[in-house]
PDB file of C-alpha atoms and ligand atoms in Angstrom:
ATOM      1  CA  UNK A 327     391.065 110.641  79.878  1.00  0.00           C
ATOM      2  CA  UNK A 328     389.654 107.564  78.676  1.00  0.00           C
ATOM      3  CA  UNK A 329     386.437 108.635  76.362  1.00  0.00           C
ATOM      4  CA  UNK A 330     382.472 107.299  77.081  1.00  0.00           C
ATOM      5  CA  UNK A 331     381.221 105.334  74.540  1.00  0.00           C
ATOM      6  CA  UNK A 332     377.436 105.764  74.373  1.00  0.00           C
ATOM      7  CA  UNK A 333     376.133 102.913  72.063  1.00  0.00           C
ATOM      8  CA  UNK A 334     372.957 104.128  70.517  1.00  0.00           C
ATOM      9  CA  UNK A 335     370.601 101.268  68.666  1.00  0.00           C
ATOM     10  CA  UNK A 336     368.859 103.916  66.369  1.00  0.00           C
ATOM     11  CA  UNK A 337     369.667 107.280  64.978  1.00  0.00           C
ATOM     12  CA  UNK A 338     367.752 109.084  67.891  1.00  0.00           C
ATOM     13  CA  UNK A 339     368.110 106.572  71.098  1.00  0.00           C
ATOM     14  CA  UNK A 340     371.430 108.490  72.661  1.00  0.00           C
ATOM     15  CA  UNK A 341     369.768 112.187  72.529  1.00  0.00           C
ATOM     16  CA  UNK A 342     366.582 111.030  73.527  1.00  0.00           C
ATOM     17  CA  UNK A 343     367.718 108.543  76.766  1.00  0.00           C
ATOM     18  CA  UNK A 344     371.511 109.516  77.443  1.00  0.00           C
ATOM     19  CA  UNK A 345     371.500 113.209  76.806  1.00  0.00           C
ATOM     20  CA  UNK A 346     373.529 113.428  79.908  1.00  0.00           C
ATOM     21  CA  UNK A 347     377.062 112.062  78.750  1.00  0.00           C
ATOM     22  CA  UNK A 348     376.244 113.320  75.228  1.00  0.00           C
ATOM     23  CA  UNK A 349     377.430 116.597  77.072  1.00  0.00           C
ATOM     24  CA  UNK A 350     380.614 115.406  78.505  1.00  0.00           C
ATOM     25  CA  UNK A 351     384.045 116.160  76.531  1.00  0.00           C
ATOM     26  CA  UNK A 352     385.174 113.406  74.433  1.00  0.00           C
ATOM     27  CA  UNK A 353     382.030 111.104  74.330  1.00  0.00           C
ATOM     28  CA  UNK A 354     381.477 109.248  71.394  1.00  0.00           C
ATOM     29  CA  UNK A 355     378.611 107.884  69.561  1.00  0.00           C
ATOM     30  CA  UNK A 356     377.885 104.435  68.265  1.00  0.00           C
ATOM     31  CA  UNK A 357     374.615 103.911  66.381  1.00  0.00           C
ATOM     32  CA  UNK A 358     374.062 100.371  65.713  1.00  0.00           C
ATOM     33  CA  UNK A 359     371.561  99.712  63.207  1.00  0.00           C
ATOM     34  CA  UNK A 360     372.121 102.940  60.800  1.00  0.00           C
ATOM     35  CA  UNK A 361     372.169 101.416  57.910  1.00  0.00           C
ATOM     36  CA  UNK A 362     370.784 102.244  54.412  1.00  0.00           C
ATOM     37  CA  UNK A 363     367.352 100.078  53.326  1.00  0.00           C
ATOM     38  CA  UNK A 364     368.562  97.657  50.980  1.00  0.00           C
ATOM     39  CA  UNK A 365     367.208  98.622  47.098  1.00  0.00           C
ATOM     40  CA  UNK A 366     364.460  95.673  47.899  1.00  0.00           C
ATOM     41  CA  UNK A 367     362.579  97.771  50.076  1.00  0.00           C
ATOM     42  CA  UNK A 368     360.068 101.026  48.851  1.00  0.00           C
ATOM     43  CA  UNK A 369     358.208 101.563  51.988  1.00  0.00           C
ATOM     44  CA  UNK A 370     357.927  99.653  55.423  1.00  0.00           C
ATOM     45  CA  UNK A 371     354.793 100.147  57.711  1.00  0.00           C
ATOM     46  CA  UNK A 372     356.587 101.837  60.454  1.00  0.00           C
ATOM     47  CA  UNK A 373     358.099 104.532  58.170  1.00  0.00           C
ATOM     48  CA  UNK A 374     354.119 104.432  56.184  1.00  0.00           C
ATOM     49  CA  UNK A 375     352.802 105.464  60.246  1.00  0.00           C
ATOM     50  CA  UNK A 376     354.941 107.866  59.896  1.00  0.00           C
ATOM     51  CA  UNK A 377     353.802 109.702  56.780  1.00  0.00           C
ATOM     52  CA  UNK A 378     356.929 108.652  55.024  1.00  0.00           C
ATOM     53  CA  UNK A 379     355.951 108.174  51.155  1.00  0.00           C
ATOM     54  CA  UNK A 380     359.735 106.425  50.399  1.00  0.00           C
ATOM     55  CA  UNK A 381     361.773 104.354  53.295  1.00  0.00           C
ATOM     56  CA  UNK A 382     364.904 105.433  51.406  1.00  0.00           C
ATOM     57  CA  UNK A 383     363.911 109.463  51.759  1.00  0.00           C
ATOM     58  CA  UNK A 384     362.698 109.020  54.978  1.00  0.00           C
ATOM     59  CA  UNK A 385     366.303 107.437  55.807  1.00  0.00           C
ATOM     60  CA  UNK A 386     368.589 110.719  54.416  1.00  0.00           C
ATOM     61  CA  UNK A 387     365.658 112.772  56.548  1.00  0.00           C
ATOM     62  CA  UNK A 388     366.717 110.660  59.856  1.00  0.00           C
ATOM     63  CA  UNK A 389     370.187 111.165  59.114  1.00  0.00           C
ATOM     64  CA  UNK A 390     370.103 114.770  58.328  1.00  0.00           C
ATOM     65  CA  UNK A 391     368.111 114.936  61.907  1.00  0.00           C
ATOM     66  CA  UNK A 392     370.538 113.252  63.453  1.00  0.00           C
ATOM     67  CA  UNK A 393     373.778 115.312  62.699  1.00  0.00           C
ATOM     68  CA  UNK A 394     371.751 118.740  63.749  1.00  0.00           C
ATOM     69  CA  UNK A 395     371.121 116.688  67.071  1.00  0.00           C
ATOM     70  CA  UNK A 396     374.845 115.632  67.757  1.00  0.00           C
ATOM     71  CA  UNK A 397     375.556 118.753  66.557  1.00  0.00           C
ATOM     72  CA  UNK A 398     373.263 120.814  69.513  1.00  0.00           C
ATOM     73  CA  UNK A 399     375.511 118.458  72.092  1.00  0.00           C
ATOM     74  CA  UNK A 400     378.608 118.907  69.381  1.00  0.00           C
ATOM     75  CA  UNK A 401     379.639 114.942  70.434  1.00  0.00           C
ATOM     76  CA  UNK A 402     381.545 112.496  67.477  1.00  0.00           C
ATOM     77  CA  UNK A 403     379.616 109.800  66.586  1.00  0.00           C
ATOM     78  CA  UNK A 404     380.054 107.126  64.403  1.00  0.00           C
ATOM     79  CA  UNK A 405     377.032 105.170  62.720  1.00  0.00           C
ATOM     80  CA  UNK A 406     377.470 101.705  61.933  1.00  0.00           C
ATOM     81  CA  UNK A 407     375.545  99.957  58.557  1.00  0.00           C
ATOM     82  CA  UNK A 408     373.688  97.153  60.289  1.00  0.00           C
ATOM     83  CA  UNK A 409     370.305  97.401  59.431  1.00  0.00           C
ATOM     84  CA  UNK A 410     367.122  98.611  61.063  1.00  0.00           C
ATOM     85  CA  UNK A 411     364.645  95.921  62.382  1.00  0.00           C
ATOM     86  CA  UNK A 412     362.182  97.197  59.523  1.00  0.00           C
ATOM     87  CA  UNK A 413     364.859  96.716  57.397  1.00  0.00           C
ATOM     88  CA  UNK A 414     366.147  93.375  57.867  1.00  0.00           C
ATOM     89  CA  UNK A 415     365.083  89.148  57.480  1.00  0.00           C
ATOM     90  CA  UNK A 416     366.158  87.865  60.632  1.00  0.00           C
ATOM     91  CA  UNK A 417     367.695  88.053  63.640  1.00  0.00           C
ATOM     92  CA  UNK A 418     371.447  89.438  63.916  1.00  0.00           C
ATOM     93  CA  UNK A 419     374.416  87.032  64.880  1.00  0.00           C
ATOM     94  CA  UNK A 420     375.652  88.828  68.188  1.00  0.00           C
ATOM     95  CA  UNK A 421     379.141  87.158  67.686  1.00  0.00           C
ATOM     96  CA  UNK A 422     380.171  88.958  64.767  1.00  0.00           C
ATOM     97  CA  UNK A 423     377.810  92.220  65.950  1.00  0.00           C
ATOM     98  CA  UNK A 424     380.201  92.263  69.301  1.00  0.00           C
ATOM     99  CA  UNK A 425     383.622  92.057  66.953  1.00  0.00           C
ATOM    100  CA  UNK A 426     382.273  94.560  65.165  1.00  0.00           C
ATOM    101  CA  UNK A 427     381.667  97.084  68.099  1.00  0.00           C
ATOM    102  CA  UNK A 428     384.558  95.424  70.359  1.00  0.00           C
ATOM    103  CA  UNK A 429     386.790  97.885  69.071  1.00  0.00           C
ATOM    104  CA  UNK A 430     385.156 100.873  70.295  1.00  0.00           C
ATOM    105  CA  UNK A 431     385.410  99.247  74.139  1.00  0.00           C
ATOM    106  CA  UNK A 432     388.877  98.870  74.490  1.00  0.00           C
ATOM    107  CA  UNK A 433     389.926 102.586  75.556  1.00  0.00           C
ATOM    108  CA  UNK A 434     386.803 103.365  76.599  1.00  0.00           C
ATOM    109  CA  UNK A 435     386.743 104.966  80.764  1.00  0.00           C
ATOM    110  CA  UNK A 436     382.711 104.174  80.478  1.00  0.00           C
ATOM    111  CA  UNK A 437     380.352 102.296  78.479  1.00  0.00           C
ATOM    112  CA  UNK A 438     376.890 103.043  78.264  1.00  0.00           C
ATOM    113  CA  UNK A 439     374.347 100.756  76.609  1.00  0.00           C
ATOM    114  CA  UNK A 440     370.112 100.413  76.505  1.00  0.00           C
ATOM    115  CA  UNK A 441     368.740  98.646  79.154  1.00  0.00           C
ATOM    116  CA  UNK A 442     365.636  97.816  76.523  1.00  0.00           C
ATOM    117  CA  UNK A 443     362.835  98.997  78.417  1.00  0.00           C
ATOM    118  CA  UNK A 444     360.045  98.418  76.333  1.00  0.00           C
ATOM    119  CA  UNK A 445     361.554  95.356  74.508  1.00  0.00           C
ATOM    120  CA  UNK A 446     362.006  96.574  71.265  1.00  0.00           C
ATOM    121  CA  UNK A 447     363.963  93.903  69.363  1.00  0.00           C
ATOM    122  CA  UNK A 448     367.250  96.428  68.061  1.00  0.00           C
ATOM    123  CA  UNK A 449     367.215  97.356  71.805  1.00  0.00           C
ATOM    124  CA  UNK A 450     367.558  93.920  73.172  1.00  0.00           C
ATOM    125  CA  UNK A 451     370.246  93.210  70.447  1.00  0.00           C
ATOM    126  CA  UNK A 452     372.605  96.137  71.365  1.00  0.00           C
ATOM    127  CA  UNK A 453     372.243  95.353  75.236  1.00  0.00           C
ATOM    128  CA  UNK A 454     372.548  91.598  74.824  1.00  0.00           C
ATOM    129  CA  UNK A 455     375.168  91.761  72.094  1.00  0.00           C
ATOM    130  CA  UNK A 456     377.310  93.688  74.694  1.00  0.00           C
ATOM    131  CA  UNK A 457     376.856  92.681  78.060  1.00  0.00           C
ATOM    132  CA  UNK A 458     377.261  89.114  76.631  1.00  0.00           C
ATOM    133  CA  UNK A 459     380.324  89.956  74.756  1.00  0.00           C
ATOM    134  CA  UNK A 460     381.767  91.694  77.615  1.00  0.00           C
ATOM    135  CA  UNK A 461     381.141  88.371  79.784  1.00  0.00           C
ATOM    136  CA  UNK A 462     382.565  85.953  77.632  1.00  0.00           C
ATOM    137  CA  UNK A 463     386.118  88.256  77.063  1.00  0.00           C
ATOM    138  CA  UNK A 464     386.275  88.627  80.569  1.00  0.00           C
ATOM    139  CA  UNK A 465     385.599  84.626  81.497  1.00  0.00           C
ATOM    140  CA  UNK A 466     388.624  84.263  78.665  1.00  0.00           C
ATOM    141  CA  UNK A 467     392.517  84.190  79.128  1.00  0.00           C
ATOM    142  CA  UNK A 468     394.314  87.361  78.740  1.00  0.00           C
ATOM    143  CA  UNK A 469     393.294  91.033  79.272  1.00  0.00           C
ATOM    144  CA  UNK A 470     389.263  91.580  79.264  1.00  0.00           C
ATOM    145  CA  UNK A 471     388.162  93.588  76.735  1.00  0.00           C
ATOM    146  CA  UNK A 472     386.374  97.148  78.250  1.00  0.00           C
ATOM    147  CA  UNK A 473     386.997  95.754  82.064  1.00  0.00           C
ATOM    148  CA  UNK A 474     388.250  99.206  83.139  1.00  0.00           C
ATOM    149  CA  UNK A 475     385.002 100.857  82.722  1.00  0.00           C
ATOM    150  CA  UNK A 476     382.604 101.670  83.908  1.00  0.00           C
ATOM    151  CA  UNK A 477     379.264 100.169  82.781  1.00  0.00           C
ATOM    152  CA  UNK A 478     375.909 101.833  82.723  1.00  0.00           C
ATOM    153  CA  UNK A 479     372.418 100.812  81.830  1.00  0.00           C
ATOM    154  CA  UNK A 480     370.085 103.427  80.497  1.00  0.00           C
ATOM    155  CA  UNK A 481     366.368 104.095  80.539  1.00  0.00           C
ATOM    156  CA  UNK A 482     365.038 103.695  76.789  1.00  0.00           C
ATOM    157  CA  UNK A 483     362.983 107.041  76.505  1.00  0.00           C
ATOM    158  CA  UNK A 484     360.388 106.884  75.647  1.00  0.00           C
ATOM    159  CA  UNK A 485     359.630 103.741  76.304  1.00  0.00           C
ATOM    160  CA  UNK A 486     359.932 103.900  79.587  1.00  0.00           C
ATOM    161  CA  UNK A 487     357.530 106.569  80.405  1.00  0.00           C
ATOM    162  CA  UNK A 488     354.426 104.716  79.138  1.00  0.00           C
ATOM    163  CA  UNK A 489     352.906 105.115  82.650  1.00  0.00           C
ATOM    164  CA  UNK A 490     355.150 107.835  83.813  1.00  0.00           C
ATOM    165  CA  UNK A 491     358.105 108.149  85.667  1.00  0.00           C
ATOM    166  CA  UNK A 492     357.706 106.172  89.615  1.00  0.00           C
ATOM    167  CA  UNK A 493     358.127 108.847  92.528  1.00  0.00           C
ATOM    168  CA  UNK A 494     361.801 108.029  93.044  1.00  0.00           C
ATOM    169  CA  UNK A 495     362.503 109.717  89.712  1.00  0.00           C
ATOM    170  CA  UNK A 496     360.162 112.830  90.305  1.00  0.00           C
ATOM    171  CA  UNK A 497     359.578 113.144  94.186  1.00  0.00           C
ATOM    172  CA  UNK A 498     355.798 113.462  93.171  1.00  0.00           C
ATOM    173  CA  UNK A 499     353.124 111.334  95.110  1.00  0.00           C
ATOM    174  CA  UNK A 500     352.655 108.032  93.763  1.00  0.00           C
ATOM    175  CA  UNK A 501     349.293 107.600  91.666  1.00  0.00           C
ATOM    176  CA  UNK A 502     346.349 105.278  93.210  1.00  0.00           C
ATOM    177  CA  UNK A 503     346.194 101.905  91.357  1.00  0.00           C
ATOM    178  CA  UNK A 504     349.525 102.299  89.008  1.00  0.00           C
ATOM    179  CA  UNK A 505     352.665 100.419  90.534  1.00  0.00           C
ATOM    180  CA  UNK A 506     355.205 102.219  88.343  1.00  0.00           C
ATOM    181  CA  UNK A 507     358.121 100.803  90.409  1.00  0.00           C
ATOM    182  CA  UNK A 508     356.648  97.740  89.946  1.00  0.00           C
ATOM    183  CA  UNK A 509     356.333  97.785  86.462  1.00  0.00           C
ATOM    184  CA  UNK A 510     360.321  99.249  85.654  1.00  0.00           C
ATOM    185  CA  UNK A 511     361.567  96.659  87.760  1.00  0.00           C
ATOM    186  CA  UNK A 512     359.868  93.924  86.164  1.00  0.00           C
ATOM    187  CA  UNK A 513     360.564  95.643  83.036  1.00  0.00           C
ATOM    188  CA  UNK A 514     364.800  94.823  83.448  1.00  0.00           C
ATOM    189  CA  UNK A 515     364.576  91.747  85.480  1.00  0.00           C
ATOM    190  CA  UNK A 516     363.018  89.711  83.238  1.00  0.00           C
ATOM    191  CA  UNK A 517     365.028  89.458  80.701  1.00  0.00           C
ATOM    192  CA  UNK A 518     367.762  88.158  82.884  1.00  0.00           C
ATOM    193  CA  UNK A 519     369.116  91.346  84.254  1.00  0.00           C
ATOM    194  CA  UNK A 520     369.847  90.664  88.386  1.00  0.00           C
ATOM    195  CA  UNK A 521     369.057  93.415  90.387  1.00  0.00           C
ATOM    196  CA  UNK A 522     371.788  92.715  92.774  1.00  0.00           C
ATOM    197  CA  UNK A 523     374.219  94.240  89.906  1.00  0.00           C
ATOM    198  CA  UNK A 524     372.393  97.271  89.441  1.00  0.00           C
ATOM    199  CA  UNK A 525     372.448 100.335  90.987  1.00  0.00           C
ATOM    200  CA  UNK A 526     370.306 103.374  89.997  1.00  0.00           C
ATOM    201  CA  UNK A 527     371.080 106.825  89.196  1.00  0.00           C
ATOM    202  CA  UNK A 528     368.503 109.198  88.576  1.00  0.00           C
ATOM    203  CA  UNK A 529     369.210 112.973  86.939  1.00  0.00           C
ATOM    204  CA  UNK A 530     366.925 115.417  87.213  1.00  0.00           C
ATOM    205  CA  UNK A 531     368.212 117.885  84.080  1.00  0.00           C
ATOM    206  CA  UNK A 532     369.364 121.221  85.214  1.00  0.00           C
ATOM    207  CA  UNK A 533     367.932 124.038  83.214  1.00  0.00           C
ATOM    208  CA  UNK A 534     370.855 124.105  80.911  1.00  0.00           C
ATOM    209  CA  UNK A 535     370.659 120.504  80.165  1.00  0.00           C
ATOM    210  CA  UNK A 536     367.479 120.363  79.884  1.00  0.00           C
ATOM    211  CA  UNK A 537     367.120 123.134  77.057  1.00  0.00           C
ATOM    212  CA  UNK A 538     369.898 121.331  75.045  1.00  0.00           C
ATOM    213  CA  UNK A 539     368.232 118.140  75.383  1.00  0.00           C
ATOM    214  CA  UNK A 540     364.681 119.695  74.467  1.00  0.00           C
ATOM    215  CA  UNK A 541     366.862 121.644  71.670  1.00  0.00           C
ATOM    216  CA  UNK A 542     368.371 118.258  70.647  1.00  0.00           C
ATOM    217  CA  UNK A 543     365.104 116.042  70.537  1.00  0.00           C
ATOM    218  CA  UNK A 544     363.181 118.244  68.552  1.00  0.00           C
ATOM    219  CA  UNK A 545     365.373 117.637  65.497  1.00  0.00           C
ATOM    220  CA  UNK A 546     363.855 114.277  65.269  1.00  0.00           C
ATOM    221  CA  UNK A 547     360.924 115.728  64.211  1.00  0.00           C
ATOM    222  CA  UNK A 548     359.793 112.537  61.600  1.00  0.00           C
ATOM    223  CA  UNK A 549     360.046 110.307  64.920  1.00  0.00           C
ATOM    224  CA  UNK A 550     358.877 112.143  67.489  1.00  0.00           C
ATOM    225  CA  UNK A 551     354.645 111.980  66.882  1.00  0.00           C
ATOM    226  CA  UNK A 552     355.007 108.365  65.932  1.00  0.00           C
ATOM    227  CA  UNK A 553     356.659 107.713  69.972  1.00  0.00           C
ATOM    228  CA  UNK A 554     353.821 109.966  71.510  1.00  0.00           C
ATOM    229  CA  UNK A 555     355.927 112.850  71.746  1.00  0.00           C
ATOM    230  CA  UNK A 556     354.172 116.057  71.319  1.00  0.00           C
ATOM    231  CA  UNK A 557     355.671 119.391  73.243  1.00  0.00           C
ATOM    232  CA  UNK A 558     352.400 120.945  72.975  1.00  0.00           C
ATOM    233  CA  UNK A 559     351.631 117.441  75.815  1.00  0.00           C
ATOM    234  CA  UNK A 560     353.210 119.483  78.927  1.00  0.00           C
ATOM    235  CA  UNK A 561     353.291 116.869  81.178  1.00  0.00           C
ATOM    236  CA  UNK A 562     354.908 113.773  79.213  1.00  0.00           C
ATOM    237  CA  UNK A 563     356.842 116.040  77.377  1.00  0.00           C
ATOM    238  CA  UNK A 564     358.360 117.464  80.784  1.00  0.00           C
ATOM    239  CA  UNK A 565     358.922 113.585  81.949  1.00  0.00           C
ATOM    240  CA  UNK A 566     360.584 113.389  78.599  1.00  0.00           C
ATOM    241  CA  UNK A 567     362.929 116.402  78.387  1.00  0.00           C
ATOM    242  CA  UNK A 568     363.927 116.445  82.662  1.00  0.00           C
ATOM    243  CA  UNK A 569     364.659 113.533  83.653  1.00  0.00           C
ATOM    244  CA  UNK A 570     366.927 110.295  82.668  1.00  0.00           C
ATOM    245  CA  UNK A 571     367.548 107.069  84.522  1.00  0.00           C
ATOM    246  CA  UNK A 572     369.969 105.251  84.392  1.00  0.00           C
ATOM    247  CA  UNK A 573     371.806 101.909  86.383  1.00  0.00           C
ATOM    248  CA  UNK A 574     375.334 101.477  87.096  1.00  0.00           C
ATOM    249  CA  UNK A 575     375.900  97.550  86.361  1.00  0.00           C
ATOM    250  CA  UNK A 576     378.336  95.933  88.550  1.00  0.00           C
ATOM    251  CA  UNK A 577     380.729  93.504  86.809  1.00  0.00           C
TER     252      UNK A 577
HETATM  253 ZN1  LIG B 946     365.418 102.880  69.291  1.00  0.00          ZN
END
């Protein structure tokens, strides 16, 4: 069987927004922008919000975090040195980013990427690197790279919660002046996405999932106050932990 390539932007996205095929035998993986600080920087003022007193400690603390996660799901994963937003000058050249991750598409039976919900740059990177790479193989001569699989767009958590999850997701009534459906949709049309190609797919987490995933998440305990995520918080926690969205793109 042709193995699902989950491609992660940072050391937590995958666990926290695609904890369902981080279950599924023979899923791999890919985290983007895991690379070490270069030995220019001491401390950056995301890793200062979050207590850190040394960006390079607080990187081996991520990492460590990161294999107990994969671990509680027990999926390979490979981490690739670009670096961090924080970390980095400029913008990344999505040419060479795509031949660098092109070779984890080619046997891959599904490919699951962020739909960057919330807009954070590494986010947009990883989706645009991809589903632009993926367009310009397959608008080329000879076999398209990845154009057996399947394709899937998924929520950034927990981004995508900042009002909540709309009633489709949860069933509950919608709220008096919020338009959460609203806001999501706008959210991935407008950078580009068409919503003719997209198809959604909601999971509500069965309990067995759900205690992995809330098993899982937890490891990331340097990241999780800094994204609003508190378990003690019942009710975003529960929007956090039981549900995922995601939309099947059509190529
Ligand atoms: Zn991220």
């Amino acid at each position: 069987m042709n193995p699902t390539v989950v491609f992660s932007p940072h050391l937590d996205d995958a666990a926290f927004s695609a904890s369902v095929p981080l279950t599924q035998p023979g899923t791999q993986v890919v985290t983007v922008f895991a690379g070490s600080p270069p030995k220019s920087i001491t401390l950056t003022h995301y890793d200062r919000i979050t207590g850190a007193r040394s960006s390079h400690e607080r990187y081996r603390e991520r990492i460590a975090e990161d294999d107990r996660a994969m671990d509680v799901f027990g999926c390979a994963q490979v981490r690739c040195d670009e670096l961090d937003d924080q970390y980095r000058d400029g913008p990344i050249d999505q040419e060479r980013l795509f031949d660098r991750l092109e070779p984890f598409l080619k046997t891959a039976g599904e490919i699951w990427i962020p739909a960057a919900i919330g807009n954070h740059p590494d986010h947009v990177t990883v989706r645009d690197t991809l589903l632009d790479g993926l367009e310009r193989r397959r608008s080329a001569a000879g076999a398209p790279t990845g154009s057996g699989a399947d394709l899937r767009l998924y929520a950034d958590l927990p981004y995508s919660i900042k009002y909540g999850w709309p009633s489709w997701v949860t069933g509950a009534e919608p709220r008096p002046y919020l338009d959460i459906d609203y806001w999501l949709a706008d959210q991935m049309t407008r950078n580009g996405l068409d919503p003719a190609r997209l198809t959604r797919e909601v999971r509500r987490l069965s309990a067995d999932a759900r205690a992995r995933k809330d098993r899982a998440v937890r490891e990331y305990r340097t990241q999780l106050p800094g994204l609003g995520l508190d378990p003690a918080h019942t009710s975003r926690w529960d929007e956090f932990v039981g549900y995922e969205v995601f939309w099947r793109y059509d190529r």
